[in-house]
Coordinates of N, CA, C and O in Angstrom, one line a residue:
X14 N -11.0 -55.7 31.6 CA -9.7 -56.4 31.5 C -8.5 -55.5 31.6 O -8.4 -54.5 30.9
X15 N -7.7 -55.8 32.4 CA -6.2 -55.1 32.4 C -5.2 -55.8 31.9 O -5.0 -56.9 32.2
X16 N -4.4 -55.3 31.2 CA -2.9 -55.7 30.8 C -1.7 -55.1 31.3 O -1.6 -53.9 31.3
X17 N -0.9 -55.8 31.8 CA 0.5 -55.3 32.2 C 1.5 -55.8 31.7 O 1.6 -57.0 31.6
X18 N 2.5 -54.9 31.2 CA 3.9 -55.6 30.6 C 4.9 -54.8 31.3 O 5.1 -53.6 31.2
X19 N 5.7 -55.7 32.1 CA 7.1 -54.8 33.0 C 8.1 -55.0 32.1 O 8.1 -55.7 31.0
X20 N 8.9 -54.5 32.5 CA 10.2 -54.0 31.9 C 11.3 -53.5 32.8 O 10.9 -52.9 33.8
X21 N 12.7 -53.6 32.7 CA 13.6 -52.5 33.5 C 14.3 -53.6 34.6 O 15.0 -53.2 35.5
X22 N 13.9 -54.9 34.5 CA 14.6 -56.1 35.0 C 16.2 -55.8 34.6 O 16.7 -55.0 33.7
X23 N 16.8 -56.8 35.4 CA 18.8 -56.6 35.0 C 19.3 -57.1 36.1 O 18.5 -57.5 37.0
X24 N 20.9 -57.1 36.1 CA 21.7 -57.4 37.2 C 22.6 -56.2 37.5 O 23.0 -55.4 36.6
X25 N 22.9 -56.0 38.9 CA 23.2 -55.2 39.7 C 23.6 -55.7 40.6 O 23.2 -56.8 41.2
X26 N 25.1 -54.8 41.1 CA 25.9 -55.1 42.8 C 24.9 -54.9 43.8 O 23.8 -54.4 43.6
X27 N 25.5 -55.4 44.8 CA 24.6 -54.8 46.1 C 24.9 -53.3 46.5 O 26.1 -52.8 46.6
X28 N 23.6 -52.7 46.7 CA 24.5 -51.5 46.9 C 23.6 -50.5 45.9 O 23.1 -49.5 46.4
X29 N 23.4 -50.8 44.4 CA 23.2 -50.3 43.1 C 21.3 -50.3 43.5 O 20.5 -50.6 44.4
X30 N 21.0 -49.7 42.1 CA 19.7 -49.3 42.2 C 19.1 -49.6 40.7 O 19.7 -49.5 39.6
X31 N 18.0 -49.8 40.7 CA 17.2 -50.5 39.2 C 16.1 -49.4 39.5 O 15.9 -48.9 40.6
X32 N 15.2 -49.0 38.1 CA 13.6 -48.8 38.0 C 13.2 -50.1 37.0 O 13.7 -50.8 36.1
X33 N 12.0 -49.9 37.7 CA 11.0 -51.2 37.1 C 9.7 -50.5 36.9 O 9.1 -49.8 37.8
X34 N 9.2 -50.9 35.4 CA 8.1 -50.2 34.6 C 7.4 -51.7 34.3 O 7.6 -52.8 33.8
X35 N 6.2 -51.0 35.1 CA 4.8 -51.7 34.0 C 3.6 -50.8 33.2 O 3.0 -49.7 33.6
X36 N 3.3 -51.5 32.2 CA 2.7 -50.3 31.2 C 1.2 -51.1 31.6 O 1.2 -52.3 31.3
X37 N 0.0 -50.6 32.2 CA -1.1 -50.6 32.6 C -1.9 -50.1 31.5 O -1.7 -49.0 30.9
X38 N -3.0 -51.2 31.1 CA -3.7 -50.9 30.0 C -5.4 -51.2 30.8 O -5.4 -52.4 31.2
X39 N -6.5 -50.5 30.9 CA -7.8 -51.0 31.8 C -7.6 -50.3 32.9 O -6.5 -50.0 33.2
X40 N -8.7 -50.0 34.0 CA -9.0 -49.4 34.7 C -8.4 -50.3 36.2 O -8.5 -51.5 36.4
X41 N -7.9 -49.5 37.0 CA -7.1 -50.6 38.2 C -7.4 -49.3 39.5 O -7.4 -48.1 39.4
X42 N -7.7 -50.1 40.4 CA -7.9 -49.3 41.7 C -6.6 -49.3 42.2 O -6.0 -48.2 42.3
X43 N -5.7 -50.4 42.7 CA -4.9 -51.1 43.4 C -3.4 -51.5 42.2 O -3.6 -51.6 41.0
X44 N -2.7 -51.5 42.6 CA -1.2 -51.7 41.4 C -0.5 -52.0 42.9 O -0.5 -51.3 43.9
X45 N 0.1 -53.0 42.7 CA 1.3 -53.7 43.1 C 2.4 -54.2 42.5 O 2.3 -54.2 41.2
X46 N 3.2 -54.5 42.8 CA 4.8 -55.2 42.3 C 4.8 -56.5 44.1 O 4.6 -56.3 45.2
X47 N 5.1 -57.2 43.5 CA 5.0 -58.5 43.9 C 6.6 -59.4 43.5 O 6.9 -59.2 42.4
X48 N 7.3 -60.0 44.2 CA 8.3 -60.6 43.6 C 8.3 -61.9 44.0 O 7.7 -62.2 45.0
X49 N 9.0 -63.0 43.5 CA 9.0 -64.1 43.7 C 10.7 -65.1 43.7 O 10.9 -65.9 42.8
X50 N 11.5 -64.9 44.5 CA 12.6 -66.0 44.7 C 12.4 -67.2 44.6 O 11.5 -67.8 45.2
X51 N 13.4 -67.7 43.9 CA 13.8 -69.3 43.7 C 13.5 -70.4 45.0 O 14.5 -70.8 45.7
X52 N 12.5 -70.7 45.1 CA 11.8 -72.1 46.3 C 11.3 -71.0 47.3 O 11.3 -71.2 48.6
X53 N 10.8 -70.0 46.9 CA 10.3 -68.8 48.2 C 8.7 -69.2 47.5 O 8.3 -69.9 46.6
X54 N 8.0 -68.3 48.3 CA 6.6 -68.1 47.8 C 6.9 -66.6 47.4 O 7.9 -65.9 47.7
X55 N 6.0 -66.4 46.6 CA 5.4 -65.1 45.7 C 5.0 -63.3 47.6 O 4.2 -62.9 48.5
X56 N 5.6 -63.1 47.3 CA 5.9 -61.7 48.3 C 5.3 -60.1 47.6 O 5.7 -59.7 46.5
X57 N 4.2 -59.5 48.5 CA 4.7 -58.5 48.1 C 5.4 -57.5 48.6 O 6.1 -57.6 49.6
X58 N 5.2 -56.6 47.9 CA 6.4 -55.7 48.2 C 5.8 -54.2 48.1 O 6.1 -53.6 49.1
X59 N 5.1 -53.6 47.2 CA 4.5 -52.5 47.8 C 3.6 -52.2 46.7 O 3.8 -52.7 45.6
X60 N 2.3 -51.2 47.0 CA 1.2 -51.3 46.6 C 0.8 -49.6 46.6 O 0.9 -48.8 47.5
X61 N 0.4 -49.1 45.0 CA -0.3 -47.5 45.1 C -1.6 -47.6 45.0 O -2.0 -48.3 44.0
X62 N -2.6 -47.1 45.9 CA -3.8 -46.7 45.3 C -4.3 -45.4 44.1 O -3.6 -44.5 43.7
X63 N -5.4 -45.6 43.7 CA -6.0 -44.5 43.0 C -6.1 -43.5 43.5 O -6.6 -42.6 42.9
X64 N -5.7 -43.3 44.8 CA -5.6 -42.0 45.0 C -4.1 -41.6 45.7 O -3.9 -40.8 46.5
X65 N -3.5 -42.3 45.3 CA -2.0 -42.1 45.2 C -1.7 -42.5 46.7 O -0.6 -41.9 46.9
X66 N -2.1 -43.0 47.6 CA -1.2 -43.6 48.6 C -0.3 -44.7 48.3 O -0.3 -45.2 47.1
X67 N 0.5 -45.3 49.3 CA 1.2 -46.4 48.9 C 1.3 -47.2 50.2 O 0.6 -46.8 51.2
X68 N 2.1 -48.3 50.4 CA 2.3 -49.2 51.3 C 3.3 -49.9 50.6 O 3.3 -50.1 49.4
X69 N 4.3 -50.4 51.8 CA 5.2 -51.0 51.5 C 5.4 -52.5 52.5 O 4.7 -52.6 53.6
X70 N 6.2 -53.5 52.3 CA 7.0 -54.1 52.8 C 7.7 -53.6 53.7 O 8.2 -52.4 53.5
X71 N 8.0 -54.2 55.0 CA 9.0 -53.8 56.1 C 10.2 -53.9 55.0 O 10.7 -52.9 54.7
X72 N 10.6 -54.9 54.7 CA 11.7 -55.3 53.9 C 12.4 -53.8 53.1 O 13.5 -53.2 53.2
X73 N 11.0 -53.6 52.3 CA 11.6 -52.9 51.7 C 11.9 -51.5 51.7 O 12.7 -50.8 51.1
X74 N 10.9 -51.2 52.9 CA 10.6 -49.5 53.3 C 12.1 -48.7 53.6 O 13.0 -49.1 54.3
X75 N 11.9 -47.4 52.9 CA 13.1 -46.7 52.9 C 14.2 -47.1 51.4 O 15.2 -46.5 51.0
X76 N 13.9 -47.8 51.1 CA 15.0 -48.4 49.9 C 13.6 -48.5 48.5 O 13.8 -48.0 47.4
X77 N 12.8 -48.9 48.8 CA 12.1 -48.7 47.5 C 11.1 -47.8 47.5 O 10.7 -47.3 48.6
X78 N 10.5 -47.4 46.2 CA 9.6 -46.3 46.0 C 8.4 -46.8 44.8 O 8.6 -46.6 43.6
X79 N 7.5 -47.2 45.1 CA 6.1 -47.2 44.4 C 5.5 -45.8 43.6 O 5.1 -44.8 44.3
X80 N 5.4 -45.7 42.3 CA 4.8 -44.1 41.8 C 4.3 -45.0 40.3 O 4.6 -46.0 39.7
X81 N 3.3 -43.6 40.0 CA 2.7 -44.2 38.6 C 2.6 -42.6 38.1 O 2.6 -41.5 38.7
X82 N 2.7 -42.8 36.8 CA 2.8 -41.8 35.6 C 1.4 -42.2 35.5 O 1.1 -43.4 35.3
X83 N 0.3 -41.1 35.7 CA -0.8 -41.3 35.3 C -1.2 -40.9 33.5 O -1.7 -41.7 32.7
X84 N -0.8 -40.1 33.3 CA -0.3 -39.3 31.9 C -0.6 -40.6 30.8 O -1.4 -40.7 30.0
X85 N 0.8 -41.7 31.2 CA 1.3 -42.3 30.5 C 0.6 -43.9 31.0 O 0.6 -44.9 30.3
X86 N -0.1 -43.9 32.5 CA -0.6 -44.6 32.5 C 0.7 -46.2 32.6 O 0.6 -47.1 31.8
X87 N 1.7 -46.2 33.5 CA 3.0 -46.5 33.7 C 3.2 -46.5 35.3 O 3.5 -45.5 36.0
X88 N 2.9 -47.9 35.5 CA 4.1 -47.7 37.3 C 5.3 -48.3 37.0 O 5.7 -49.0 36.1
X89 N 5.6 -47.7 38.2 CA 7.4 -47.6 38.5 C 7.4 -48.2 40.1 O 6.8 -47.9 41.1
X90 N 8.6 -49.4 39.8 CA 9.2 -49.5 41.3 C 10.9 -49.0 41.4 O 11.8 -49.7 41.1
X91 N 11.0 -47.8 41.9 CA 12.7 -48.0 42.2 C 13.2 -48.3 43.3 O 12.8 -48.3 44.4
X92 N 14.4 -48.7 42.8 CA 14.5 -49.6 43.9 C 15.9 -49.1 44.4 O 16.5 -48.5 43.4
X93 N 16.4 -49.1 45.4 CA 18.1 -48.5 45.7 C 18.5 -49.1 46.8 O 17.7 -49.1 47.7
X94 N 19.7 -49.6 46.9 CA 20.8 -49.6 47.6 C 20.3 -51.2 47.8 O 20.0 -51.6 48.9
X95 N 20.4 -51.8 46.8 CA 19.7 -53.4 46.3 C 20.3 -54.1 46.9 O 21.5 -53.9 46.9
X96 N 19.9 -55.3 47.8 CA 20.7 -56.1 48.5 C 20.7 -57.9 47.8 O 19.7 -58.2 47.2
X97 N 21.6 -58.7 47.9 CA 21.5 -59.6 47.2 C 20.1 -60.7 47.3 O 19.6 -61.1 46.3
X98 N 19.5 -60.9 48.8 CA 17.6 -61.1 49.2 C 17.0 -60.5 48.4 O 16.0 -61.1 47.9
X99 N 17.4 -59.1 47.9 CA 16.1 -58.6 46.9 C 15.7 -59.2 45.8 O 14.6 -59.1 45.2
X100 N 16.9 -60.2 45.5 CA 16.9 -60.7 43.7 C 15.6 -61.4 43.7 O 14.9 -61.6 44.7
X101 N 15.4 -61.8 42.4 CA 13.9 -62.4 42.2 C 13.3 -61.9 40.8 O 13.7 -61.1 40.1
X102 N 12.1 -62.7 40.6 CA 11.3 -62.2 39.7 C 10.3 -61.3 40.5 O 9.8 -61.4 41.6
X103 N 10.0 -60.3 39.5 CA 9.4 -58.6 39.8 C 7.7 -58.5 38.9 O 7.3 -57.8 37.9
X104 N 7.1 -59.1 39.6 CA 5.4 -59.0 38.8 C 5.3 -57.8 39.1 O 5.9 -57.3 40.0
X105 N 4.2 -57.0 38.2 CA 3.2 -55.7 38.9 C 1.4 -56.7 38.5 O 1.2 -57.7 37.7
X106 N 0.9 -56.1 39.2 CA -0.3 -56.9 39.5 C -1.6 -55.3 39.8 O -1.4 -54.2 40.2
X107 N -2.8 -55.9 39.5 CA -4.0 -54.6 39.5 C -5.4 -55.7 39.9 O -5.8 -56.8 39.7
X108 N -5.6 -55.0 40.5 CA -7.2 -55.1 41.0 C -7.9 -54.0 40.6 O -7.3 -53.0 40.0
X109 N -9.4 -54.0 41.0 CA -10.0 -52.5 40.8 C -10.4 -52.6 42.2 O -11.4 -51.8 42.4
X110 N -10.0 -53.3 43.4 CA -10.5 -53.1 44.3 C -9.7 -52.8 45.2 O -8.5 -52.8 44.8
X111 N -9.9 -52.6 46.7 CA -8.7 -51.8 47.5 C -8.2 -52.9 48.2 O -8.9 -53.7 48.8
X112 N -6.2 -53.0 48.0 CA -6.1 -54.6 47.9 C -4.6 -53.8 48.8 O -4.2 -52.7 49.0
X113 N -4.1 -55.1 49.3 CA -2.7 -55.1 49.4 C -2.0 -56.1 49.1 O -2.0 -56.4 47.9
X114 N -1.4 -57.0 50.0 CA -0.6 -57.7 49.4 C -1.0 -59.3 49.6 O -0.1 -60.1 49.9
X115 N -2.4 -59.8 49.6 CA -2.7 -61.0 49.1 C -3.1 -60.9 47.6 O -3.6 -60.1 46.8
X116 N -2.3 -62.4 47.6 CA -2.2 -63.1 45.9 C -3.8 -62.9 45.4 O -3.9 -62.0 44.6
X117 N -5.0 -63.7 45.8 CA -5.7 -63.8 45.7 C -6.7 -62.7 44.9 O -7.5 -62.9 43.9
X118 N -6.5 -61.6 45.5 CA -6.9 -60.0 45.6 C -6.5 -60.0 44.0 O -7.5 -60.4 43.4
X119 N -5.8 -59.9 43.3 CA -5.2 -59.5 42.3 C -5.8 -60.6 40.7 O -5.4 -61.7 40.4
X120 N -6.6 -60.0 40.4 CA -7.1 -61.0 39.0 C -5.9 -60.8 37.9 O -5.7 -61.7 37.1
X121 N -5.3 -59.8 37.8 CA -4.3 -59.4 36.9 C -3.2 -59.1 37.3 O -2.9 -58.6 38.3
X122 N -2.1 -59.7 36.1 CA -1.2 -60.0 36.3 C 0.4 -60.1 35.2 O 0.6 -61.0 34.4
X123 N 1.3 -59.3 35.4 CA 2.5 -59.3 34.3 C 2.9 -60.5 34.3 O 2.7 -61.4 35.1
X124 N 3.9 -60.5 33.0 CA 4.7 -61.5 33.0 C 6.1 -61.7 33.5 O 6.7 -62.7 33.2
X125 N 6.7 -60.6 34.3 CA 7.7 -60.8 35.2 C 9.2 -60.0 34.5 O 9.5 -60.0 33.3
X126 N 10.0 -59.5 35.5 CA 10.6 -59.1 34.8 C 12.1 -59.4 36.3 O 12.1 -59.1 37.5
X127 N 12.8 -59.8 35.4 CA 13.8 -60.5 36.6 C 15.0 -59.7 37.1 O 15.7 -59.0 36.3
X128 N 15.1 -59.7 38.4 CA 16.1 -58.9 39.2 C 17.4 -60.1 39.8 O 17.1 -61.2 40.3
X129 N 18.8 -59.6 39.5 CA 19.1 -60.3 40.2 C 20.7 -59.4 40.9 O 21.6 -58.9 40.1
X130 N 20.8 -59.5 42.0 CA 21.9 -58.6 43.3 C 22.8 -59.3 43.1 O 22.4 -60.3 42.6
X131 N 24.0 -59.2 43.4 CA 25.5 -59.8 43.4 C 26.0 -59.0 44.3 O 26.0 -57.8 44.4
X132 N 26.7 -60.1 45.3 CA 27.0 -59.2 46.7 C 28.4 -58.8 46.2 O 29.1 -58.1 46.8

């Protein structure tokens, strides 16, 4: 069983930059951040493996960064130069298997932590 609780959600100009923390509890191969806009479907957005690779979103590549505090057992999405499209709710999500960005893939799941841009 895994647990996730994010944090570090807020409002922000376009332009500005956020980190977004989920505290990972249980063993996970796969960690994603996933977001979800108002009448959109659920998106991801970028994904680290256990052996520290990442993948991102076209969207988002170059403006955000995927990393985990193994130590502390804590991923991080930062995010910079935030555009008002980015807003949204902000899941992180774990598998133990090597996943990217289908919903499906992902048995675990936070409870969201909301972003929102002002142009």
């Amino acid at each position: 069983q895994v647990q996730l609780v994010e944090s570090g959600g807020g409002s922000v100009q376009a332009g500005g930059s956020l980190r977004l923390s989920c505290v990972v509890s249980g063993y996970s191969y796969s960690l994603a951040w996933f977001r979800q806009a108002p009448g959109k479907e659920r998106e991801g957005v970028a994904v680290i493996w256990n052996g520290g690779g990442t993948g991102y979103a076209d969207s988002v590549k170059g403006r955000f960064t995927i990393s985990k505090d193994n130590a502390k057992n804590i991923l991080y999405l930062q995010m910079n130069n935030l555009k008002p499209e980015d807003a949204a709710m902000y899941y992180c999500a774990a598998t133990v298997q090597y996943a990217w960005f289908l919903e499906g893939h992902y048995p675990y799941w936070g409870q969201g932590t909301q972003v929102t841009v002002s142009s």
